[in-house]
Coordinates of C-alpha atoms in Angstrom, one line a residue:
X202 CA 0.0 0.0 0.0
X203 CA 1.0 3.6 -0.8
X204 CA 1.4 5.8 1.9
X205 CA 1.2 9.8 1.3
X206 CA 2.7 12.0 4.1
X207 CA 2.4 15.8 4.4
X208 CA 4.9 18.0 6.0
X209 CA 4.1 20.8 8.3
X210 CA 5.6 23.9 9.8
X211 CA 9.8 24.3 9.0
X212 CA 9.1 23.1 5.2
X213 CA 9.2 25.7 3.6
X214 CA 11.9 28.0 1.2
X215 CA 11.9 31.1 -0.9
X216 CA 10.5 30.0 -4.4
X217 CA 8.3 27.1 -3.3
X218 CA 5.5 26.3 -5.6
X219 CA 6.9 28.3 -8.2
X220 CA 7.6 25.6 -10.8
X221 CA 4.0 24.2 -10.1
X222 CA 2.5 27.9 -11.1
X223 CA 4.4 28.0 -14.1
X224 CA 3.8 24.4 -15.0
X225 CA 0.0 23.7 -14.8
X226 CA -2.9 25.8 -15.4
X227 CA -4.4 24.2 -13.1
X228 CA -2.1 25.2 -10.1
X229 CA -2.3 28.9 -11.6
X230 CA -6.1 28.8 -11.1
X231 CA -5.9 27.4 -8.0
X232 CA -2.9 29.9 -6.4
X233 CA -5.1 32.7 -7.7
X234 CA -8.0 31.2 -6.0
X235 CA -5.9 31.2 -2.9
X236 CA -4.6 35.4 -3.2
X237 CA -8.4 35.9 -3.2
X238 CA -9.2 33.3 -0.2
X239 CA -6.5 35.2 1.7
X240 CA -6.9 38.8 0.7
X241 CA -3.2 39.4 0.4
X242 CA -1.1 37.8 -2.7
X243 CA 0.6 35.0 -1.0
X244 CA 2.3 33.6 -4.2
X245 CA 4.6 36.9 -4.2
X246 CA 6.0 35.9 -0.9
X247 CA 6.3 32.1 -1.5
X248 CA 7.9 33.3 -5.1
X249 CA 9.8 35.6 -4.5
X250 CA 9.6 36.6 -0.5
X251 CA 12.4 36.8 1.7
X252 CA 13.1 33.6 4.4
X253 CA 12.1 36.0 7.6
X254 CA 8.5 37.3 5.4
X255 CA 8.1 33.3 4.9
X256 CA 8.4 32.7 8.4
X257 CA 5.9 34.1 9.5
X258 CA 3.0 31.9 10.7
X259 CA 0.2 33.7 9.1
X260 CA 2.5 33.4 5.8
X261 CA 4.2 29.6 6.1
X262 CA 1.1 27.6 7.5
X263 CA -0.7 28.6 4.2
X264 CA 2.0 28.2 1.6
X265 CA 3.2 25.0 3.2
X266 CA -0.6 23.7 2.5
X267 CA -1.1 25.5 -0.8
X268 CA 2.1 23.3 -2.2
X269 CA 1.0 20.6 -0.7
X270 CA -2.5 20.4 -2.1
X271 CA -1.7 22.1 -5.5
X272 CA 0.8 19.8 -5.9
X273 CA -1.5 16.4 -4.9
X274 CA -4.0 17.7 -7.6
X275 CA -1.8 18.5 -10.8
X276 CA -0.9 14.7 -10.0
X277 CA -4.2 13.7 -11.1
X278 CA -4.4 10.2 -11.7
X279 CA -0.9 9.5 -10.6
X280 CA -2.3 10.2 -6.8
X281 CA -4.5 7.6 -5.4
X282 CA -3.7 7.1 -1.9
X283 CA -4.6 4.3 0.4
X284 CA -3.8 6.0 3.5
X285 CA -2.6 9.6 4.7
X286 CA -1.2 11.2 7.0
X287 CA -0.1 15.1 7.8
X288 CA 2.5 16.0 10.4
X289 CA 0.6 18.8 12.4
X290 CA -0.2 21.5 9.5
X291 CA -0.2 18.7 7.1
X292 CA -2.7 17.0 9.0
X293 CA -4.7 19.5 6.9
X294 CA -3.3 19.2 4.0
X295 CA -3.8 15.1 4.2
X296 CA -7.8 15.8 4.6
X297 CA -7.9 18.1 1.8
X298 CA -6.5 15.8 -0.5
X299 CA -8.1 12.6 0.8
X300 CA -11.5 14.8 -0.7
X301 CA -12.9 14.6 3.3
X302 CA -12.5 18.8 3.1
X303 CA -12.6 21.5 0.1
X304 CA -9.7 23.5 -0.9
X305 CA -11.6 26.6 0.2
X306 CA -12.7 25.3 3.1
X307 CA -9.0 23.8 3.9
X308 CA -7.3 27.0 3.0
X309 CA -9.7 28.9 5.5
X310 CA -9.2 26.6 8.3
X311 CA -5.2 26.4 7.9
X312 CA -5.6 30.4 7.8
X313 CA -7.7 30.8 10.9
X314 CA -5.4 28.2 12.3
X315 CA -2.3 30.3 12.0
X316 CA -4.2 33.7 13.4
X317 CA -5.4 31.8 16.1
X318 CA -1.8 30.4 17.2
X319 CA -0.1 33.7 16.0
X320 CA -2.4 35.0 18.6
X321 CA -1.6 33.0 20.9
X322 CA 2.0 33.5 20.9
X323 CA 1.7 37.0 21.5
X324 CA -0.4 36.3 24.7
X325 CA 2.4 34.5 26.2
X326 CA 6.0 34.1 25.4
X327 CA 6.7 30.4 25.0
X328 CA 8.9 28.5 23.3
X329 CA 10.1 24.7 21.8
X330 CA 13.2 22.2 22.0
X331 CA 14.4 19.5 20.2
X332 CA 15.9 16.9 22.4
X333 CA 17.9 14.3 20.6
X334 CA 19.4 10.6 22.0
X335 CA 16.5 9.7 24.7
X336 CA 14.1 7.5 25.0
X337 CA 10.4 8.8 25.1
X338 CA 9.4 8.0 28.5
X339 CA 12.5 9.7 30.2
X340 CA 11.7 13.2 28.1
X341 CA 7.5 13.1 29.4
X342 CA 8.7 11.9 33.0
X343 CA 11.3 14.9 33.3
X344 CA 9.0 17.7 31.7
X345 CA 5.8 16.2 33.8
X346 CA 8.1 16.9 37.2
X347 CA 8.9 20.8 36.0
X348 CA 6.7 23.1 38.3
X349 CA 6.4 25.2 34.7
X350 CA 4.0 24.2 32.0
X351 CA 6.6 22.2 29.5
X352 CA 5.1 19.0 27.6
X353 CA 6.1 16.3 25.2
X354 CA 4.9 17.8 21.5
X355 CA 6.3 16.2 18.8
X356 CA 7.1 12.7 18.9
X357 CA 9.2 13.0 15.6
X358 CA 11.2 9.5 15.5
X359 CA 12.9 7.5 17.9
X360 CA 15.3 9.6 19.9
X361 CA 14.1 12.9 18.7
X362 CA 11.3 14.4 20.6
X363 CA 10.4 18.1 20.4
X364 CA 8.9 19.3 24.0
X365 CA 7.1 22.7 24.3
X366 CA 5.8 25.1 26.9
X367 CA 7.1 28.6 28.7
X368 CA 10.5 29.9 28.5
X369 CA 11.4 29.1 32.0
X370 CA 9.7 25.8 31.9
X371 CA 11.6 24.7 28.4
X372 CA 15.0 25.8 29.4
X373 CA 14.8 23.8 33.0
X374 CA 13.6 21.4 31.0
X375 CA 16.5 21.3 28.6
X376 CA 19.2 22.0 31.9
X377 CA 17.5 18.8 33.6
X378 CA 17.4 16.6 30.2
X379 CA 20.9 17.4 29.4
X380 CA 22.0 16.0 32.6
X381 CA 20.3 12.9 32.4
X382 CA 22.1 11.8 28.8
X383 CA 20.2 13.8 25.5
X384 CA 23.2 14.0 23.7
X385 CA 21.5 17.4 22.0
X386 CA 18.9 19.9 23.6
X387 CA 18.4 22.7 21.1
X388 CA 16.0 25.8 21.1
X389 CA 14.2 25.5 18.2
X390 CA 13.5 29.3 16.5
X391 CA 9.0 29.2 16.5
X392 CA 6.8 32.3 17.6
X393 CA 5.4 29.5 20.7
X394 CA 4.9 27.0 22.3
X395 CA 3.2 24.7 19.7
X396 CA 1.2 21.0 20.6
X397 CA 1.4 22.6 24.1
X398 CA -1.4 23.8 26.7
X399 CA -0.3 27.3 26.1
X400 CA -2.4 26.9 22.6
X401 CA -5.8 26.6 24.3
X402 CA -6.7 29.7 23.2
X403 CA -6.3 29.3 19.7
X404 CA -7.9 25.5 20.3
X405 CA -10.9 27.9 21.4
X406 CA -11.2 30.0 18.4
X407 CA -10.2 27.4 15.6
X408 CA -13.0 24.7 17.4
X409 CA -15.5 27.2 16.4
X410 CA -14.5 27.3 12.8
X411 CA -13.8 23.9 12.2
X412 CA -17.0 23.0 14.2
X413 CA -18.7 25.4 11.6
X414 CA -17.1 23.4 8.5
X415 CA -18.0 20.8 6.3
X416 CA -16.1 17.7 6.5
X417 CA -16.9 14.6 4.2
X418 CA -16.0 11.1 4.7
X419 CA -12.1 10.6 2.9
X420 CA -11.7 8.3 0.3
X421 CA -9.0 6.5 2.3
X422 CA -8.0 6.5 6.2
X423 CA -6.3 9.6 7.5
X424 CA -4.4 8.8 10.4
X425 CA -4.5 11.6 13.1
X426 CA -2.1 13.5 15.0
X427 CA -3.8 13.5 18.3
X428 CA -3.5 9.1 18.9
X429 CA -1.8 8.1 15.8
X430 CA -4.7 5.7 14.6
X431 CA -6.6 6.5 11.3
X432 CA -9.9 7.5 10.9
X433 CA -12.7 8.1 8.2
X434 CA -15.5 9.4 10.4
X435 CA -16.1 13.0 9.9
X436 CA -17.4 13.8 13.3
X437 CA -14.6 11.8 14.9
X438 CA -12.1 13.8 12.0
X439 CA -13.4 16.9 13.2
X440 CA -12.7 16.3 17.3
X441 CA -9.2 15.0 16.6
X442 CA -8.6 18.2 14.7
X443 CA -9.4 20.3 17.5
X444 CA -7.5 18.3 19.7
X445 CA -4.6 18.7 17.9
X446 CA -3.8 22.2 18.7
X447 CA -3.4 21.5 22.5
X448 CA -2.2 17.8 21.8
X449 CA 0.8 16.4 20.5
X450 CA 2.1 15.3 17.7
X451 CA 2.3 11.0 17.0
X452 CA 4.8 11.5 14.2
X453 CA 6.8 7.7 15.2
X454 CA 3.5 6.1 16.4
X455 CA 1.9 7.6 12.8
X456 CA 4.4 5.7 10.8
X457 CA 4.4 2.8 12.9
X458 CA 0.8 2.1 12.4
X459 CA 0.8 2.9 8.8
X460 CA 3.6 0.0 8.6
X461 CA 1.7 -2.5 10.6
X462 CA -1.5 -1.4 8.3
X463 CA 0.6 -2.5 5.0
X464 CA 2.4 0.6 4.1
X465 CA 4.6 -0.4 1.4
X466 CA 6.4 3.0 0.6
X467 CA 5.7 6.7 1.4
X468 CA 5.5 9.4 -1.0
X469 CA 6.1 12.9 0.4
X470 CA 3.6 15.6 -0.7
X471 CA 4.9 19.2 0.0
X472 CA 8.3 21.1 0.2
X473 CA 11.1 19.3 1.7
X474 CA 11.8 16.0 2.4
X475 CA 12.2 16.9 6.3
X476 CA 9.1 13.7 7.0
X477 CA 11.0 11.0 4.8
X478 CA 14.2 11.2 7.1
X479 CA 11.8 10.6 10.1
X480 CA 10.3 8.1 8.0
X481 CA 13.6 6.2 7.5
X482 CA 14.5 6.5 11.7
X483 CA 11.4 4.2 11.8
X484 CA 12.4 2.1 9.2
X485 CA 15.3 2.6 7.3
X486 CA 14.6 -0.1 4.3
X487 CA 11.1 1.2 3.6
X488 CA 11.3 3.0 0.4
X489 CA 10.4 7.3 0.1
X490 CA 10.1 9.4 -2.1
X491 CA 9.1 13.2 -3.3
X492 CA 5.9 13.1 -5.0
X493 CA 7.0 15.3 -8.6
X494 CA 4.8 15.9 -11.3
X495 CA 6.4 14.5 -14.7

């Protein structure tokens, strides 16, 4: 079985897309579509931007899913997944192009999405950190016995977990993790504390719009963020969305299950190739790939 994974947040580079605009009609019409969605001509800044103007959240979450999706239709018939996944933003751009949500209504979501966290950020300053070389349950036990908020986020492959939470929280977090072996604890350079408690108020707003949103049943499972397990109820779809905000991010358990469901290779969807690396730490003789169009 062919598996399609979509990247998220830390994907994306000056130019992306650009190829796909000047390739297909069809990713013309649907780019424009997008600079009208948005109300601001987001194609100028994923064309020819600058790397901070990209950075920004209200400016990467939406390019990162605009090549994504764009790029998942102009396969046409060459993309007929059997199972998807997205890591956190991507988990958007999965739904979108497993038909269980409209481009419009995708695009919208992902927008309101980055507000909301953008938001969120600016309520609080919080941060992330990439601890490399330990095991899982040594990184939660640590973080769980900070007084300060600091949590597990991003499970991203064995021996790399991303934790998130306050400043203080994160760096005692880092001090304490360091000491007990993580051959690497590195600050990570994000507007907040992402996949952490400290995004409830963005859960808040974005539950309301996704509540508010159509989502169909996908053609084939989506696994989810929020438990790792894949799913093709929309209700269900819809409550593991708004979980995910708050919730971390199963990237290792994602691609474990996908393997034990008969995953027989994973095609990338999206700039980068960041998700096959993590794909490879899981398994390194499964076959990857960058979805291209010919």
């Amino acid at each position: 079985m062919k598996a399609y994974i979509f990247p998220g947040q830390g994907a994306q580079f000056v130019g992306m897309g650009n190829d796909l605009y000047e390739q297909s009609e069809q990713a013309r019409t649907l780019f424009e579509k997008a600079n009208d969605i948005l109300g601001f001509r987001i194609t100028d800044i994923m064309f020819e931007g600058t790397v901070e103007d990209l950075k920004e959240t209200k400016v990467t979450q939406p390019a990162i899913f605009l090549h994504s999706v764009i790029l998942a239709t102009v396969l046409g018939d060459d993309f007929k997944p059997e199972m998807v996944a997205g890591h956190s933003l991507g988990e958007f751009s999965a739904l979108v192009s497993a038909k269980a949500l409209s481009f419009e209504d995708g695009l919208r979501l992902v927008a309101a999405r980055a507000n909301a966290m953008q938001k969120a950020c600016e309520i609080q300053p919080s941060t992330m950190a990439a601890i490399l070389g330990l095991d899982d349950f040594t990184v939660e036990d640590i973080c769980h016995r900070i007084s300060d908020i600091v949590v597990a986020a991003n499970y991203n492959c064995p021996g790399q977990l991303v934790i998130s939470g306050t400043i203080a929280g994160v760096d005692k977090a880092c001090e304490e993790l360091t000491a007990a072996g993580a051959k690497r604890a590195l600050k990570l350079n994000v507007g907040g504390a992402f996949h952490s408690p400290l995004m409830e108020v963005a859960r808040v707003e974005l539950a309301h719009a996704i509540e508010h949103t159509e989502i169909n049943e996908p053609v084939c499972p989506v696994y989810q963020n929020i438990d790792a397990k894949p799913y093709t109820d929309p209700k269900l779809i819809k409550h593991n969305l708004i979980a995910q905000l708050t919730g971390p991010v199963r990237w290792t358990q994602t691609v474990k299950h996908m393997l034990e469901d008969g995953a027989t290779s994973f095609t990338e969807v999206g700039p980068g190739n960041v998700l096959q690396g993590l794909v490879k730490k899981v398994d390194r003789h499964i076959p990857t790939e960058s979805a291209a169009i010919q």
